[in-house]
Tab-separated table of C-alpha atoms in Angstrom:
chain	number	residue	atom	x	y	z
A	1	UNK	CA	1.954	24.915	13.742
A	2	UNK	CA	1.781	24.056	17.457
A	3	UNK	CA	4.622	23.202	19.501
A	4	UNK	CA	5.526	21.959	23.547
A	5	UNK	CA	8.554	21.125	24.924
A	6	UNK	CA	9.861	19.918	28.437
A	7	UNK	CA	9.153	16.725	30.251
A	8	UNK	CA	6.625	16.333	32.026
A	9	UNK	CA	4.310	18.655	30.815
A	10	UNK	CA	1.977	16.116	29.344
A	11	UNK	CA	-0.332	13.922	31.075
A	12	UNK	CA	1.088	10.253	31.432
A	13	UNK	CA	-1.001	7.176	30.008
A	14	UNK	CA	-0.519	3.784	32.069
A	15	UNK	CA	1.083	1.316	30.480
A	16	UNK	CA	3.962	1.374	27.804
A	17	UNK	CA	3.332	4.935	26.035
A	18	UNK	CA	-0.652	4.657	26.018
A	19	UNK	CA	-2.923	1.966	27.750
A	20	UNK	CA	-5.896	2.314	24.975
A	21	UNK	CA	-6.745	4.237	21.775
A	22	UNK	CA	-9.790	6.286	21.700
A	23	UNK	CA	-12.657	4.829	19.042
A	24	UNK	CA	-12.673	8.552	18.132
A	25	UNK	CA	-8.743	8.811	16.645
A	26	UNK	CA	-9.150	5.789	14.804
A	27	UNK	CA	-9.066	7.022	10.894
A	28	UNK	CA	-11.778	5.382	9.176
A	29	UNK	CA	-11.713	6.362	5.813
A	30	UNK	CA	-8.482	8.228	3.652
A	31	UNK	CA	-8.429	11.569	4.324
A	32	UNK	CA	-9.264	12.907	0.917
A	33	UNK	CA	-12.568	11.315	2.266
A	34	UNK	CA	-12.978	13.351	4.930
A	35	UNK	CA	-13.305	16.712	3.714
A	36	UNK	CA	-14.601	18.179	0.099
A	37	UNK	CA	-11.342	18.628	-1.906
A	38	UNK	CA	-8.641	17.348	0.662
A	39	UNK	CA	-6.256	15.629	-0.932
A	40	UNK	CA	-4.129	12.800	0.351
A	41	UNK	CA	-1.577	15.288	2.009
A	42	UNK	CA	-4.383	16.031	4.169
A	43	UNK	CA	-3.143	14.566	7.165
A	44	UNK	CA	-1.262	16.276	10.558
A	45	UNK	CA	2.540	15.762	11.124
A	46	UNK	CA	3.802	15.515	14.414
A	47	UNK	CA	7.569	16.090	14.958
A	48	UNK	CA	9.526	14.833	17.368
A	49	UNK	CA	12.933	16.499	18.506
A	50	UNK	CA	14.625	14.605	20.444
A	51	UNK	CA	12.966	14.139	24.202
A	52	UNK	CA	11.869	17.295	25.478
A	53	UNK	CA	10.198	18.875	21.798
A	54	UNK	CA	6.992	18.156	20.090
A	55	UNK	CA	5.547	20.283	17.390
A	56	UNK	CA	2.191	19.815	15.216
A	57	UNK	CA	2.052	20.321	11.543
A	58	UNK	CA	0.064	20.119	8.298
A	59	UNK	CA	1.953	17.760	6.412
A	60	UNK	CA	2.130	19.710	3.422
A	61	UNK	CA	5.018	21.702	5.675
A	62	UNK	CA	7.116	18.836	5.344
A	63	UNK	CA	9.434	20.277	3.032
A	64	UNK	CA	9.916	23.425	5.324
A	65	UNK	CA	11.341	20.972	7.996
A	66	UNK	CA	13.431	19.118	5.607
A	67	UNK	CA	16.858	20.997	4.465
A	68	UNK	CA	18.559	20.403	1.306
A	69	UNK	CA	21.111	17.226	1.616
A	70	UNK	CA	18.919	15.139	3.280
A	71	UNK	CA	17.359	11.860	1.661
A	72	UNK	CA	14.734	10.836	2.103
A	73	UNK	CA	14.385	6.604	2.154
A	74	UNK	CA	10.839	5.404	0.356
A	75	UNK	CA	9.694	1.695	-0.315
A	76	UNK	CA	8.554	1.450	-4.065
A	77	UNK	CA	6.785	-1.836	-2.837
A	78	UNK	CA	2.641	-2.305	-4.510
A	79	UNK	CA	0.024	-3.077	-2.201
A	80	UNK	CA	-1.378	-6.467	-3.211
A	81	UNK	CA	-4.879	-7.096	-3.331
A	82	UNK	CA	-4.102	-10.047	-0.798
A	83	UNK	CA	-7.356	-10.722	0.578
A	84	UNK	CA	-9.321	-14.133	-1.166
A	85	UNK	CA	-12.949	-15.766	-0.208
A	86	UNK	CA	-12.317	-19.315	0.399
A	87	UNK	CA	-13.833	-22.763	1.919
A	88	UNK	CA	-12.314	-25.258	4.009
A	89	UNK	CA	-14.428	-28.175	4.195
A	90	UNK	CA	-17.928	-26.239	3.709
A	91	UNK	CA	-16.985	-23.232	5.728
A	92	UNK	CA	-16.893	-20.166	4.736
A	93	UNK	CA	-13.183	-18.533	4.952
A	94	UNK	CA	-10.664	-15.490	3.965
A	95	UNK	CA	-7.399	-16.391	2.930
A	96	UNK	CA	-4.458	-13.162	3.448
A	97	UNK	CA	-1.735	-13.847	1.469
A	98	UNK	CA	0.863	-12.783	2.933
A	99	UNK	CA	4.812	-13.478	1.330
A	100	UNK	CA	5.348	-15.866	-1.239
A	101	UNK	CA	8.556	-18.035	-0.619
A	102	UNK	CA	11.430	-19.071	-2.698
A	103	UNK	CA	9.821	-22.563	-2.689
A	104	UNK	CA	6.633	-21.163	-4.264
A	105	UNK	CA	5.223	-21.662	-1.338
A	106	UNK	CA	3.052	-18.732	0.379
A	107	UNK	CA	2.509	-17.882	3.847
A	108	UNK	CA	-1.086	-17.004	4.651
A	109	UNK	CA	-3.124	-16.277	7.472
A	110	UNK	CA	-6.836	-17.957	7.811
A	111	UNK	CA	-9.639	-15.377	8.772
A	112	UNK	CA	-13.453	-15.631	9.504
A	113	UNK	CA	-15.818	-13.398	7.765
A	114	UNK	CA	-16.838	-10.980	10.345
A	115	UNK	CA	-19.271	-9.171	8.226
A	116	UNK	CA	-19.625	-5.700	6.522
A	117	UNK	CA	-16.328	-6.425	4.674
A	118	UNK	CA	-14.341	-7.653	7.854
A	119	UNK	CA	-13.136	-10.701	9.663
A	120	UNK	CA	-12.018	-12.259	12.904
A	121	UNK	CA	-9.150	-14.512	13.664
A	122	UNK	CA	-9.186	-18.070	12.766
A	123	UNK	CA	-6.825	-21.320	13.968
A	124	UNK	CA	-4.426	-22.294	11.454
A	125	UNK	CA	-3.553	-25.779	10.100
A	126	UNK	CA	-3.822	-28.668	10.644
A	127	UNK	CA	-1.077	-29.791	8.249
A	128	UNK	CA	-2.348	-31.248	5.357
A	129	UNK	CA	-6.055	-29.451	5.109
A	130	UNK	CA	-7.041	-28.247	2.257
A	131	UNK	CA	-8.222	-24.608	1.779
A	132	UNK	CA	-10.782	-24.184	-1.514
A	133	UNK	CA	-9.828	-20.846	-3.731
A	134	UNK	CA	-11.710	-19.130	-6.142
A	135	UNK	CA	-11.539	-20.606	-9.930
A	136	UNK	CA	-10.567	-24.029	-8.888
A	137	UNK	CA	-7.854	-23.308	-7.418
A	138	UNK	CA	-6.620	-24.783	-3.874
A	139	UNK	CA	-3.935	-24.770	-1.113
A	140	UNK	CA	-2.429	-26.936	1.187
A	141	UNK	CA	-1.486	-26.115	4.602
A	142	UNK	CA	1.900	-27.642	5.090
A	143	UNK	CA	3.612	-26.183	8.244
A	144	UNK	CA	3.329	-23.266	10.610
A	145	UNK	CA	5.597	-20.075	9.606
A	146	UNK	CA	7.226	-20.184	13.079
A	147	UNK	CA	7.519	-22.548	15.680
A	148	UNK	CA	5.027	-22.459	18.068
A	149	UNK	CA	2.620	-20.532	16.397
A	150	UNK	CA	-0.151	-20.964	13.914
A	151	UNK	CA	-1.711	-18.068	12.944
A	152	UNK	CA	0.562	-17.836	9.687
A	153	UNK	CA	1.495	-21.074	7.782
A	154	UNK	CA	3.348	-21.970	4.917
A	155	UNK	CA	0.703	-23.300	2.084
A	156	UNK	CA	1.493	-24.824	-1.204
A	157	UNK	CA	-1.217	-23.280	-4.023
A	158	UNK	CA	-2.136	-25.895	-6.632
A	159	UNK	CA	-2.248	-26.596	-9.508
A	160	UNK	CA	0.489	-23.539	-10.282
A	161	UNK	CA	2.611	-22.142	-7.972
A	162	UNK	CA	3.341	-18.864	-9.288
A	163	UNK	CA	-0.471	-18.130	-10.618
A	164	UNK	CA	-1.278	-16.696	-6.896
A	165	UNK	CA	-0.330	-12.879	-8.456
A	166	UNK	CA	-2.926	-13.920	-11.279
A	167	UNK	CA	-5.659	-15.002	-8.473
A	168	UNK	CA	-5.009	-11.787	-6.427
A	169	UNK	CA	-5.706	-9.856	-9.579
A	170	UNK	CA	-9.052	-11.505	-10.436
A	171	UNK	CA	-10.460	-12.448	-6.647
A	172	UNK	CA	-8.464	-10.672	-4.476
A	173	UNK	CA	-9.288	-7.142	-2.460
A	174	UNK	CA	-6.691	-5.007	0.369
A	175	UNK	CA	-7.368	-6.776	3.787
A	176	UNK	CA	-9.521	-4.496	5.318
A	177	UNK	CA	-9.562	-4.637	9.244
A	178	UNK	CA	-12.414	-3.862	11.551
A	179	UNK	CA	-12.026	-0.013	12.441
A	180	UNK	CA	-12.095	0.618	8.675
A	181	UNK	CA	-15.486	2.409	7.670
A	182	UNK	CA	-15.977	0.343	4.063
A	183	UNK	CA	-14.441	-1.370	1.408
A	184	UNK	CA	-11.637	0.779	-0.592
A	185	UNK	CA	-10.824	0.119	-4.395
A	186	UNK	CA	-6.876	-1.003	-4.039
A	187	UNK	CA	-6.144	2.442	-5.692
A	188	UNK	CA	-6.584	3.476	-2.042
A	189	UNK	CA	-3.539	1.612	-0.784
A	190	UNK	CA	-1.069	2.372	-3.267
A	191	UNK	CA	1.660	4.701	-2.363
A	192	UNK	CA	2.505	7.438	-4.866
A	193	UNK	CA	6.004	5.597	-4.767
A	194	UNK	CA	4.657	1.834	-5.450
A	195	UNK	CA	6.203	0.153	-8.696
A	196	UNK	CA	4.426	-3.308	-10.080
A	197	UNK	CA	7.161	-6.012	-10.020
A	198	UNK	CA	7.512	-7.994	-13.063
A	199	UNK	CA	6.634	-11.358	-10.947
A	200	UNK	CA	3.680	-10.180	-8.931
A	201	UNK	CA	5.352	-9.516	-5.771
A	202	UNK	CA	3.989	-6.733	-3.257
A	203	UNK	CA	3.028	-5.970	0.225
A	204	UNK	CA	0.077	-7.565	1.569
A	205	UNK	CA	-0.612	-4.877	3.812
A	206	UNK	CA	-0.001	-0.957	2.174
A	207	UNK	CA	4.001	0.495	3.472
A	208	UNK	CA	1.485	3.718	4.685
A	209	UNK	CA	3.965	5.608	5.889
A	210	UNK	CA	4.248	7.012	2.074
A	211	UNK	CA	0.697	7.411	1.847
A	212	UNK	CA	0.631	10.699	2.538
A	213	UNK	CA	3.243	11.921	-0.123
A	214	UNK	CA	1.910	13.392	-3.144
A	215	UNK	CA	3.386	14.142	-6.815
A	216	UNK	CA	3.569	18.107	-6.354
A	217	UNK	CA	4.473	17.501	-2.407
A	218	UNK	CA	7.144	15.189	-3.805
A	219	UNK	CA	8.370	17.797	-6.524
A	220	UNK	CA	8.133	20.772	-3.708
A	221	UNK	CA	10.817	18.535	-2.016
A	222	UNK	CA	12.992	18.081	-4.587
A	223	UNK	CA	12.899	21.662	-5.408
A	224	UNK	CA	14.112	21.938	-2.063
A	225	UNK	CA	17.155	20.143	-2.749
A	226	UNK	CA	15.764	16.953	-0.458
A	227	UNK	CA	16.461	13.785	-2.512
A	228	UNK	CA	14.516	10.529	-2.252
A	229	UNK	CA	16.346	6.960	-2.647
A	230	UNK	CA	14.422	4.001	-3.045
A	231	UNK	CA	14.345	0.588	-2.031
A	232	UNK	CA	12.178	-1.994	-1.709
A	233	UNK	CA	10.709	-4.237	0.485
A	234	UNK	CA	7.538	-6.585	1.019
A	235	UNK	CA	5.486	-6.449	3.640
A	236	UNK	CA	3.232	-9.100	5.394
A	237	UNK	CA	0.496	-9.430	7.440
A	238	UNK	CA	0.106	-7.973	10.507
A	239	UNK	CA	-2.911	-8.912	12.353
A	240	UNK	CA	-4.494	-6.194	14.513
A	241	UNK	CA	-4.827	-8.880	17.205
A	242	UNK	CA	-1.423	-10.167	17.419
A	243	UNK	CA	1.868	-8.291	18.061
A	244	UNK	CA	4.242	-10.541	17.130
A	245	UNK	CA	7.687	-9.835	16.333
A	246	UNK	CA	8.287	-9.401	12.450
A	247	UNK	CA	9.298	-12.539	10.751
A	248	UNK	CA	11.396	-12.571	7.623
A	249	UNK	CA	11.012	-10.439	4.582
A	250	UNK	CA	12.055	-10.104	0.890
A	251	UNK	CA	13.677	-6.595	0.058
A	252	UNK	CA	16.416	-5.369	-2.260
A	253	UNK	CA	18.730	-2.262	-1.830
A	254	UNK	CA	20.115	-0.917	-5.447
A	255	UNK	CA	23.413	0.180	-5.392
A	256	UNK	CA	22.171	3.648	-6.845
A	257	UNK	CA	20.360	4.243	-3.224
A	258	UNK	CA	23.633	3.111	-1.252
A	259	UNK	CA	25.474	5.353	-2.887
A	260	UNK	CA	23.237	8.234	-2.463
A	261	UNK	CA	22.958	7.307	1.242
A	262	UNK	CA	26.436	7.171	2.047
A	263	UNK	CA	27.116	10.177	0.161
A	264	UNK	CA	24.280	11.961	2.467
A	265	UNK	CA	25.685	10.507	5.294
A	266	UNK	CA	29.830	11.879	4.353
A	267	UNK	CA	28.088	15.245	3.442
A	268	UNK	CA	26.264	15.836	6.915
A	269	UNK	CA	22.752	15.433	5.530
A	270	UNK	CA	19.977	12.998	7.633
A	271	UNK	CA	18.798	10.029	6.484
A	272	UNK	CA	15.719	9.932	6.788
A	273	UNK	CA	13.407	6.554	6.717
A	274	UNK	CA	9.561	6.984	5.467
A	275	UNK	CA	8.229	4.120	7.242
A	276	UNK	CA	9.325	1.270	9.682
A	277	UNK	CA	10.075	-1.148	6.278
A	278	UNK	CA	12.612	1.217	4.885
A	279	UNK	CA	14.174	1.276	8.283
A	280	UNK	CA	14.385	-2.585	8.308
A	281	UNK	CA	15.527	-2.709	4.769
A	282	UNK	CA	18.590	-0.172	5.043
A	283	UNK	CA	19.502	-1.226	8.077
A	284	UNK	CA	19.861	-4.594	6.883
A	285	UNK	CA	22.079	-3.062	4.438
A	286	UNK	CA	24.399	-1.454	6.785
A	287	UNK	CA	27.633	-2.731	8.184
A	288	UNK	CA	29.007	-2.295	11.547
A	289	UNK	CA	29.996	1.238	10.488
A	290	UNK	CA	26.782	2.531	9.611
A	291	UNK	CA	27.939	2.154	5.345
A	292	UNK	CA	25.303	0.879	2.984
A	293	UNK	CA	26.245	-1.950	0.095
A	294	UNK	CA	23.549	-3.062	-2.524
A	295	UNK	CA	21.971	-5.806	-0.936
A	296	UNK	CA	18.686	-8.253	-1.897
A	297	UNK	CA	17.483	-11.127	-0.184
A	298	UNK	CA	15.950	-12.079	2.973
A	299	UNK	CA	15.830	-10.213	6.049
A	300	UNK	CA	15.181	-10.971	9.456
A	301	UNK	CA	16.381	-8.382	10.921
A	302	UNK	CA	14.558	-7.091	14.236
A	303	UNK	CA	15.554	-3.334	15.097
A	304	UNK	CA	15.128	-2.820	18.631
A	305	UNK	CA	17.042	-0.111	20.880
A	306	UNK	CA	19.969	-2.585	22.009
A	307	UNK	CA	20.990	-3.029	18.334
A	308	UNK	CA	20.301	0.306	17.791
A	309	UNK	CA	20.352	2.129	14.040
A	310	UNK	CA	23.537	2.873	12.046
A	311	UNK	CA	22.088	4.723	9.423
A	312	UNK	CA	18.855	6.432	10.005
A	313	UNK	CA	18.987	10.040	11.377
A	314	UNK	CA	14.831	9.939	11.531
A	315	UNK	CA	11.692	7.914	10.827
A	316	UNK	CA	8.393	9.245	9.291
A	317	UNK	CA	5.699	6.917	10.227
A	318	UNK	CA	2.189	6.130	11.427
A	319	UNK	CA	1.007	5.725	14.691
A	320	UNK	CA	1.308	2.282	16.066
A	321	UNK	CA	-0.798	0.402	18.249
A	322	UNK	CA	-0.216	0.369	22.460
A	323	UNK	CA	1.681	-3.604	22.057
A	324	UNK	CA	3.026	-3.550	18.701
A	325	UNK	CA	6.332	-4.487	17.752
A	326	UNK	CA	7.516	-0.900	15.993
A	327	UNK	CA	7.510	0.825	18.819
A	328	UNK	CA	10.850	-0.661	19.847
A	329	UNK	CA	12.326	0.514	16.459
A	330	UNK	CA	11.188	4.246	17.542
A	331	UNK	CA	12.765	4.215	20.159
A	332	UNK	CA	16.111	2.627	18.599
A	333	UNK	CA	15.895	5.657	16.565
A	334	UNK	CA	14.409	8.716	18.690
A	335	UNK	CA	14.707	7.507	22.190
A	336	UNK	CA	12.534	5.892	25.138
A	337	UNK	CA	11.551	9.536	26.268
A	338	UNK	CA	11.421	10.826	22.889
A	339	UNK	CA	8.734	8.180	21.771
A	340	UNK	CA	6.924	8.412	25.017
A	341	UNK	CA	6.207	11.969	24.986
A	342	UNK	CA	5.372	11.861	21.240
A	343	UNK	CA	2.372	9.271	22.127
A	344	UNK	CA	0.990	11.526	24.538
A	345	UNK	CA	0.991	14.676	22.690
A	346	UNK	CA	-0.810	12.788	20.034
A	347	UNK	CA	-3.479	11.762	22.201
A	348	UNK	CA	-3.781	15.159	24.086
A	349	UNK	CA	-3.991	16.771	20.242
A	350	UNK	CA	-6.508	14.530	18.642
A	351	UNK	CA	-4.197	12.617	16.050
A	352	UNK	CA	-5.514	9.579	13.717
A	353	UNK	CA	-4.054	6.364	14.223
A	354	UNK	CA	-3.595	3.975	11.710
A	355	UNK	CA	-3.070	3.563	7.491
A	356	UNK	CA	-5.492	6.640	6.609
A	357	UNK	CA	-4.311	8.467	9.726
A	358	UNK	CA	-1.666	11.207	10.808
A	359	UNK	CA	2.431	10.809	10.657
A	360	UNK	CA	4.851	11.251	13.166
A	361	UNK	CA	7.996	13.051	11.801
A	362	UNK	CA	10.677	11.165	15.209
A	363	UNK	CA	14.093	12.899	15.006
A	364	UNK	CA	17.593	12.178	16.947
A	365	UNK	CA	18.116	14.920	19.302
A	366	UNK	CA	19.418	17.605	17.423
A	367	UNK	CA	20.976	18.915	19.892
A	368	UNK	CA	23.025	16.516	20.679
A	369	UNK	CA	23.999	15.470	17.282
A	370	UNK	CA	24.764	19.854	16.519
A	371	UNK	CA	21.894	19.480	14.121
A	372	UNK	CA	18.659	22.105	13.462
A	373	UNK	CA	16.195	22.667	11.130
């Protein structure tokens, strides 16, 4: 373990946090691909201490960092294999699905085969075109997801609604974007926490921040006396060349992790989100005073650093791209300062961006809140 602390003893990037990400810290491959014999714990841990402290870990220290009483927040979400070949009109297309509606509708995003397994961004729409799927199937584009744009659209599959899960299973493969090495077998993008729901659902993109996690790293931490509460929630799309903010999502909240939560929360132990969904989930949760009910639905719930978080004490996640949206919800839990001089120290120490890359561990100031490891 490596540590710094005080401001301005990094070296500050131009724009944001960080103007560009080196080729070289993109992860390519999982890291129990990397090396003979890594595993999937084989990744760094940064940790971020309020503004002025940044340390660098193995991840397999987690549980020395953790302290008994504090939960731990995991999405039990499967990844989908969401990508499909399709036509539209002779030409050759992908087809992400992305969330399926109440309606049976689902929202998808059109892609261009790029080659070597990847693809480029296509125009959505127009209303009415139809899209050509594997065994006969079809869809129709009906409307865009949001007003104003039309890179995701809602799209009516034909001839039965609910037999996209079925497709998915047969045709379908992860989405796969371009700074990937190859393909991955979808074993690859399941967290050690996913759970198959009974009617297909899932994320069309892998909730990676649990990646990491494995079963003895899971058991070290409950030896530990750390406790894990789980939730769920499905994740879409989101394309690598568009930061938009995120749109709605399905999730569900039992009433057996509320009450572990709030009970965490009354006993002085830190909640503690793995991932950005969980964060969006439980907050969603949460009323005005920070207490969590068993909730399911829809959310559309944006956390940003004016709303702020009522719940979460801290936020294990992956490092996110210069423009994207996340970033904001760092910072509504960590801090501007906090967030900016965790972006540089993981440039200045080599760290892997992306699904198969490293974790960053963001904290409330401890010592504000009277809290240490």
């Amino acid at each position: 373990m490596s540590g710094v602390t005080g401001r301005g003893s990094v070296r500050e990037e131009g724009g944001l946090y960080i103007r560009d990400i080196p080729r070289e810290l993109l992860a390519r491959v999982p890291a129990e691909q990397r090396s003979p014999g890594a595993e999937r714990d084989a990744v760094r841990l940064l940790v971020s201490r309020g503004a002025e402290r940044v340390s660098l870990h193995a991840f397999r220290e987690l549980p020395g960092l953790l302290r008994a009483g504090d939960v731990l927040v995991v999405n039990t979400s499967a990844t989908l294999a969401a990508a499909v070949d399709a036509r539209r009109d002779g030409e050759a297309l992908v087809v992400h699905f992305s969330t399926r509606g109440d309606d049976g509708r689902w929202a998808v995003e059109l892609r261009t085969p790029a080659g070597r397994g990847t693809t480029r961004p296509h125009a959505g729409g127009p209303a009415g075109a139809v899209v050509e799927l594997p065994g006969g199937g079809r869809l129709v584009l009906e409307e865009p997801l949001a007003a104003g744009a039309d890179r995701l659209w809602w799209a009516r599959p034909s001839p039965v609604p609910y037999g996209v899960p079925a497709l998915l299973r047969e045709h379908g493969r992860p989405i796969r974007y371009a700074y990937t090495e190859r393909d991955q077998p979808l074993s690859a993008y399941q967290t050690v926490f996913a759970l198959p729901a009974a009617d297909g659902a899932g994320s069309a993109e892998m909730p990676s921040a649990g990646r990491p996690f494995t079963a003895e790293l899971v058991a070290r931490l409950v030896s530990r006396g750390v406790q894990f509460a789980p939730l769920t929630l499905h994740t879409g799309v989101a394309s690598q060349e568009a930061h938009e903010p995120p749109y709605p999502e399905r999730y569900a909240v039992p009433a057996t992790t509320a009450a572990l939560v709030n009970a965490a929360r009354a006993a002085g132990g830190r909640v503690i989100a793995v991932g950005t969904t969980a964060v969006r989930a439980l907050e969603s949760a949460a009323d005005g005073r920070g207490r969590v009910e068993p909730a399911a639905g829809w959310t559309d719930l944006v956390v940003t650093p004016e709303r702020g978080v009522r719940v979460v004490d801290g936020l294990l996640t992956g490092l996110h791209e210069p423009e994207a949206s996340h970033l904001l919800m760092l910072e509504a839990v960590a801090g501007w300062a906090a967030v900016r001089l965790g972006y540089a120290q993981a440039l200045a120490r080599g760290c892997l961006w992306h699904e198969f890359g490293d974790v960053h561990l963001l904290l409330k100031d401890e010592n504000r809140h009277g809290m240490n490891c």
